Amino acid sequence: MIYLDYQATTPLAPEAREAMLRWLGGPDTTGFANPHSPHRPGRAAAAVIEVAREQVASLLPPGGRVIFTGSATEALNLAIFGSGTRRLAVSAIEHAAVLDTAKARDPGMAILPVSSLGIVESHTRIPSGVDLVAVMQVNNEIGTIQPIIELADAAHRAGALFLCDAVQGAGKIAAPEGADMIALSAHKLYGPKGIGALWVRDGLTLSPLIHGGAQEQALRSGTLSPALCAGFGAAARICCERMLEDAEHVGRLWHAARAVLSRWTLNGSATARWHGNMNVRLDGLDVARLISELRDMAFSAGSACASGSGRPSHVLTALGLNAAQAKSSVRLGFGRYSVLGDIEDACVRLDAAAAAQGV
Ligand code: PLP
């Protein structure tokens, strides 16, 4: 199986797996202790969580605090509902975790358009009265990188807070600067599933969504999993250590894949992008047939969430693609553990399967 779906999720880093094992806690260990208990094993579990918090914080700007959540989706819900803001503006290419949550909060929310290259222009006007603007750092479907510092500045000048969904960029590129809140997910940066985080700028107060035992600074009650936190922390540490090396590796894979798929049209900017995401199209391509013919390759017809719905991707249509063009697009995602020869083979086979369809 050649895995080409690094935007949907990433493999667990061996270092993260190793860090988790002790805290999974069988009866013959103390690693199962409740991190909120005051006894010694409890305090040891709490300490491992605080180490993990620091490790995750090292992926983020200084001047804020990290709150662990169950996912990035939960972190985004906490930001949107917990910030007390009511009039929202979000980019047209946000993930459903932002789009649907923002709509639930403000059914009349403003949508910030993107250029045909999939970028929210930095001079985009923020409608008056908006008190929260959300723009993602790296798009999950097409990989484009947004001008976060300029957009956060525009939001602040308009009197709004700025939320950045950094799920696809965290641990891969430098932290977004200027945001008031940043959401992350461990399983997109080689950590475990079931844990995310919200970074909150110092001085900003939020209200909890989940009430109970007042864990996580009373913002997210519920017993934390030391194993998941340890895995997230170790994954974050490795990302910090290998950020340049990982980016160079992914850059090499990108150029090799682009060389093989040179007749395919790239969706989104060729330059302002994370190179581990290649969303390409061929007019007339039957993507469902391609996926069923290439069963030993795991790739996506759009975002993992939208694919299978039959609807053309809202991201690709926001770029100005028509429904047919959007539906003839595939997303290839690669990362740290992808092997150059595999990526080249996969692209050769993808191109041959498309040619066999007559496109
Ligand atoms: N935001 C983006 C850009 C994503 O790609 C995803 C996952 O696909 C999410 C948010 C949701 O993350 P989680 O799976 O941690 O809820």
mmCIF file of C-alpha atoms in Angstrom, residues 112-276:
data_model
loop_
_atom_site.group_PDB
_atom_site.id
_atom_site.type_symbol
_atom_site.label_atom_id
_atom_site.label_comp_id
_atom_site.label_asym_id
_atom_site.label_seq_id
_atom_site.Cartn_x
_atom_site.Cartn_y
_atom_site.Cartn_z
ATOM 1 C CA LEU A 112 -14.048 36.090 2.898
ATOM 2 C CA PRO A 113 -13.309 35.222 -0.751
ATOM 3 C CA VAL A 114 -10.105 33.660 -2.088
ATOM 4 C CA SER A 115 -8.202 34.343 -5.288
ATOM 5 C CA SER A 116 -8.074 31.799 -8.111
ATOM 6 C CA LEU A 117 -4.793 30.630 -6.532
ATOM 7 C CA GLY A 118 -6.561 29.770 -3.283
ATOM 8 C CA ILE A 119 -5.245 32.662 -1.196
ATOM 9 C CA VAL A 120 -7.232 35.063 0.986
ATOM 10 C CA GLU A 121 -5.859 38.426 -0.183
ATOM 11 C CA SER A 122 -4.155 40.316 2.645
ATOM 12 C CA HIS A 123 -6.079 43.517 1.756
ATOM 13 C CA THR A 124 -9.434 41.709 2.143
ATOM 14 C CA ARG A 125 -11.982 44.019 3.774
ATOM 15 C CA ILE A 126 -13.334 42.835 7.100
ATOM 16 C CA PRO A 127 -17.055 43.776 7.257
ATOM 17 C CA SER A 128 -17.860 46.242 10.033
ATOM 18 C CA GLY A 129 -19.324 44.775 13.201
ATOM 19 C CA VAL A 130 -17.415 41.495 12.842
ATOM 20 C CA ASP A 131 -15.818 40.493 16.152
ATOM 21 C CA LEU A 132 -14.111 37.207 15.153
ATOM 22 C CA VAL A 133 -12.226 36.440 11.930
ATOM 23 C CA ALA A 134 -11.067 32.876 11.194
ATOM 24 C CA VAL A 135 -8.581 31.991 8.474
ATOM 25 C CA MET A 136 -6.585 28.774 8.321
ATOM 26 C CA GLN A 137 -2.797 28.629 8.010
ATOM 27 C CA VAL A 138 -2.497 25.860 5.367
ATOM 28 C CA ASN A 139 -5.492 24.605 3.437
ATOM 29 C CA ASN A 140 -6.198 20.903 3.845
ATOM 30 C CA GLU A 141 -7.437 20.318 0.293
ATOM 31 C CA ILE A 142 -4.991 22.320 -1.811
ATOM 32 C CA GLY A 143 -2.091 23.109 0.553
ATOM 33 C CA THR A 144 -2.032 26.878 0.018
ATOM 34 C CA ILE A 145 -0.466 28.991 2.784
ATOM 35 C CA GLN A 146 -2.426 32.060 3.865
ATOM 36 C CA PRO A 147 -0.909 35.463 4.814
ATOM 37 C CA ILE A 148 -1.872 35.078 8.470
ATOM 38 C CA ILE A 149 0.106 37.951 9.957
ATOM 39 C CA GLU A 150 -1.478 40.488 7.562
ATOM 40 C CA LEU A 151 -4.978 39.028 7.987
ATOM 41 C CA ALA A 152 -4.674 39.017 11.785
ATOM 42 C CA ASP A 153 -3.575 42.630 11.599
ATOM 43 C CA ALA A 154 -6.580 43.519 9.411
ATOM 44 C CA ALA A 155 -8.895 41.756 11.885
ATOM 45 C CA HIS A 156 -7.400 43.660 14.815
ATOM 46 C CA ARG A 157 -7.712 46.988 12.993
ATOM 47 C CA ALA A 158 -11.400 46.157 12.459
ATOM 48 C CA GLY A 159 -11.750 45.491 16.193
ATOM 49 C CA ALA A 160 -12.064 41.704 15.841
ATOM 50 C CA LEU A 161 -10.235 38.747 17.355
ATOM 51 C CA PHE A 162 -8.371 36.419 14.999
ATOM 52 C CA LEU A 163 -8.578 32.604 15.073
ATOM 53 C CA CYS A 164 -6.199 30.456 13.037
ATOM 54 C CA ASP A 165 -6.832 26.794 12.258
ATOM 55 C CA ALA A 166 -3.210 25.649 12.047
ATOM 56 C CA VAL A 167 -4.013 21.939 11.828
ATOM 57 C CA GLN A 168 -2.246 21.398 8.497
ATOM 58 C CA GLY A 169 0.669 23.746 9.123
ATOM 59 C CA ALA A 170 1.614 23.027 12.737
ATOM 60 C CA GLY A 171 4.913 21.216 13.058
ATOM 61 C CA LYS A 172 5.562 21.657 9.331
ATOM 62 C CA ILE A 173 6.059 25.404 8.918
ATOM 63 C CA ALA A 174 6.713 28.231 11.386
ATOM 64 C CA ALA A 175 3.878 29.046 13.797
ATOM 65 C CA PRO A 176 1.303 31.564 12.563
ATOM 66 C CA GLU A 177 2.031 35.022 13.996
ATOM 67 C CA GLY A 178 -0.536 37.553 15.139
ATOM 68 C CA ALA A 179 -3.443 35.214 15.990
ATOM 69 C CA ASP A 180 -5.354 35.358 19.282
ATOM 70 C CA MET A 181 -6.276 31.668 19.163
ATOM 71 C CA ILE A 182 -4.700 28.765 17.262
ATOM 72 C CA ALA A 183 -6.088 25.238 16.891
ATOM 73 C CA LEU A 184 -3.923 22.127 16.443
ATOM 74 C CA SER A 185 -4.445 18.389 16.049
ATOM 75 C CA ALA A 186 -1.915 15.739 17.096
ATOM 76 C CA HIS A 187 -2.807 13.226 14.402
ATOM 77 C CA LYS A 188 -1.808 15.586 11.579
ATOM 78 C CA LEU A 189 1.717 15.970 12.934
ATOM 79 C CA TYR A 190 2.601 12.318 13.551
ATOM 80 C CA GLY A 191 0.938 12.129 16.963
ATOM 81 C CA PRO A 192 -2.036 10.052 18.150
ATOM 82 C CA LYS A 193 -5.699 10.540 17.262
ATOM 83 C CA GLY A 194 -8.068 11.756 19.964
ATOM 84 C CA ILE A 195 -6.161 14.827 21.123
ATOM 85 C CA GLY A 196 -5.919 18.419 19.937
ATOM 86 C CA ALA A 197 -5.083 21.754 21.496
ATOM 87 C CA LEU A 198 -6.174 25.344 21.555
ATOM 88 C CA TRP A 199 -3.512 28.009 22.055
ATOM 89 C CA VAL A 200 -4.918 31.169 23.631
ATOM 90 C CA ARG A 201 -3.092 34.481 23.758
ATOM 91 C CA ASP A 202 -2.339 35.648 27.326
ATOM 92 C CA GLY A 203 -5.003 38.012 28.598
ATOM 93 C CA LEU A 204 -7.831 36.567 26.516
ATOM 94 C CA THR A 205 -10.486 34.862 28.632
ATOM 95 C CA LEU A 206 -12.774 32.138 27.327
ATOM 96 C CA SER A 207 -15.865 30.439 28.715
ATOM 97 C CA PRO A 208 -15.933 26.639 28.900
ATOM 98 C CA LEU A 209 -18.070 24.458 26.628
ATOM 99 C CA ILE A 210 -17.621 21.379 28.808
ATOM 100 C CA HIS A 211 -18.390 21.785 32.500
ATOM 101 C CA GLY A 212 -17.424 19.484 35.355
ATOM 102 C CA GLY A 213 -14.229 18.959 37.319
ATOM 103 C CA ALA A 214 -12.551 22.187 36.123
ATOM 104 C CA GLN A 215 -9.570 20.503 34.457
ATOM 105 C CA GLU A 216 -7.564 22.394 31.813
ATOM 106 C CA GLN A 217 -7.791 25.772 33.517
ATOM 107 C CA ALA A 218 -11.533 25.165 33.985
ATOM 108 C CA LEU A 219 -11.994 25.408 30.212
ATOM 109 C CA ARG A 220 -12.275 21.725 29.379
ATOM 110 C CA SER A 221 -13.423 19.470 32.172
ATOM 111 C CA GLY A 222 -12.748 15.755 31.961
ATOM 112 C CA THR A 223 -9.813 13.504 32.836
ATOM 113 C CA LEU A 224 -6.912 13.990 30.452
ATOM 114 C CA SER A 225 -5.140 11.001 28.943
ATOM 115 C CA PRO A 226 -1.442 11.160 29.910
ATOM 116 C CA ALA A 227 -0.665 8.698 27.091
ATOM 117 C CA LEU A 228 -2.281 10.894 24.430
ATOM 118 C CA CYS A 229 -0.625 14.017 25.851
ATOM 119 C CA ALA A 230 2.781 12.287 25.963
ATOM 120 C CA GLY A 231 2.352 11.133 22.350
ATOM 121 C CA PHE A 232 1.313 14.617 21.225
ATOM 122 C CA GLY A 233 4.268 16.151 23.084
ATOM 123 C CA ALA A 234 6.817 13.733 21.636
ATOM 124 C CA ALA A 235 5.413 14.240 18.124
ATOM 125 C CA ALA A 236 5.664 18.028 18.573
ATOM 126 C CA ARG A 237 9.255 17.708 19.802
ATOM 127 C CA ILE A 238 10.260 15.653 16.760
ATOM 128 C CA CYS A 239 8.526 18.133 14.439
ATOM 129 C CA CYS A 240 10.538 20.985 15.985
ATOM 130 C CA GLU A 241 13.774 19.036 15.629
ATOM 131 C CA ARG A 242 13.114 17.925 12.048
ATOM 132 C CA MET A 243 11.122 20.814 10.599
ATOM 133 C CA LEU A 244 13.723 21.773 8.012
ATOM 134 C CA GLU A 245 14.652 18.188 7.143
ATOM 135 C CA ASP A 246 10.981 17.196 6.768
ATOM 136 C CA ALA A 247 10.278 20.214 4.538
ATOM 137 C CA GLU A 248 13.282 19.441 2.329
ATOM 138 C CA HIS A 249 12.215 15.806 2.000
ATOM 139 C CA VAL A 250 8.675 16.792 1.087
ATOM 140 C CA GLY A 251 10.035 19.346 -1.405
ATOM 141 C CA ARG A 252 11.996 16.600 -3.173
ATOM 142 C CA LEU A 253 8.892 14.387 -3.319
ATOM 143 C CA TRP A 254 6.850 17.275 -4.723
ATOM 144 C CA HIS A 255 9.301 17.984 -7.555
ATOM 145 C CA ALA A 256 9.534 14.290 -8.454
ATOM 146 C CA ALA A 257 5.734 13.913 -8.476
ATOM 147 C CA ARG A 258 5.218 17.129 -10.468
ATOM 148 C CA ALA A 259 7.748 15.925 -13.064
ATOM 149 C CA VAL A 260 5.746 12.728 -13.641
ATOM 150 C CA LEU A 261 2.366 14.501 -13.534
ATOM 151 C CA SER A 262 3.496 17.448 -15.677
ATOM 152 C CA ARG A 263 0.407 17.311 -17.922
ATOM 153 C CA TRP A 264 -1.941 17.560 -14.895
ATOM 154 C CA THR A 265 -3.149 21.026 -13.859
ATOM 155 C CA LEU A 266 -2.239 22.102 -10.314
ATOM 156 C CA ASN A 267 -5.084 23.466 -8.176
ATOM 157 C CA GLY A 268 -3.921 26.389 -6.044
ATOM 158 C CA SER A 269 -0.739 28.432 -5.947
ATOM 159 C CA ALA A 270 2.495 26.691 -6.978
ATOM 160 C CA THR A 271 4.571 28.849 -4.662
ATOM 161 C CA ALA A 272 2.614 29.843 -1.519
ATOM 162 C CA ARG A 273 2.138 26.266 -0.437
ATOM 163 C CA TRP A 274 3.046 23.284 1.685
ATOM 164 C CA HIS A 275 4.686 20.855 -0.746
ATOM 165 C CA GLY A 276 3.245 17.776 0.955
#
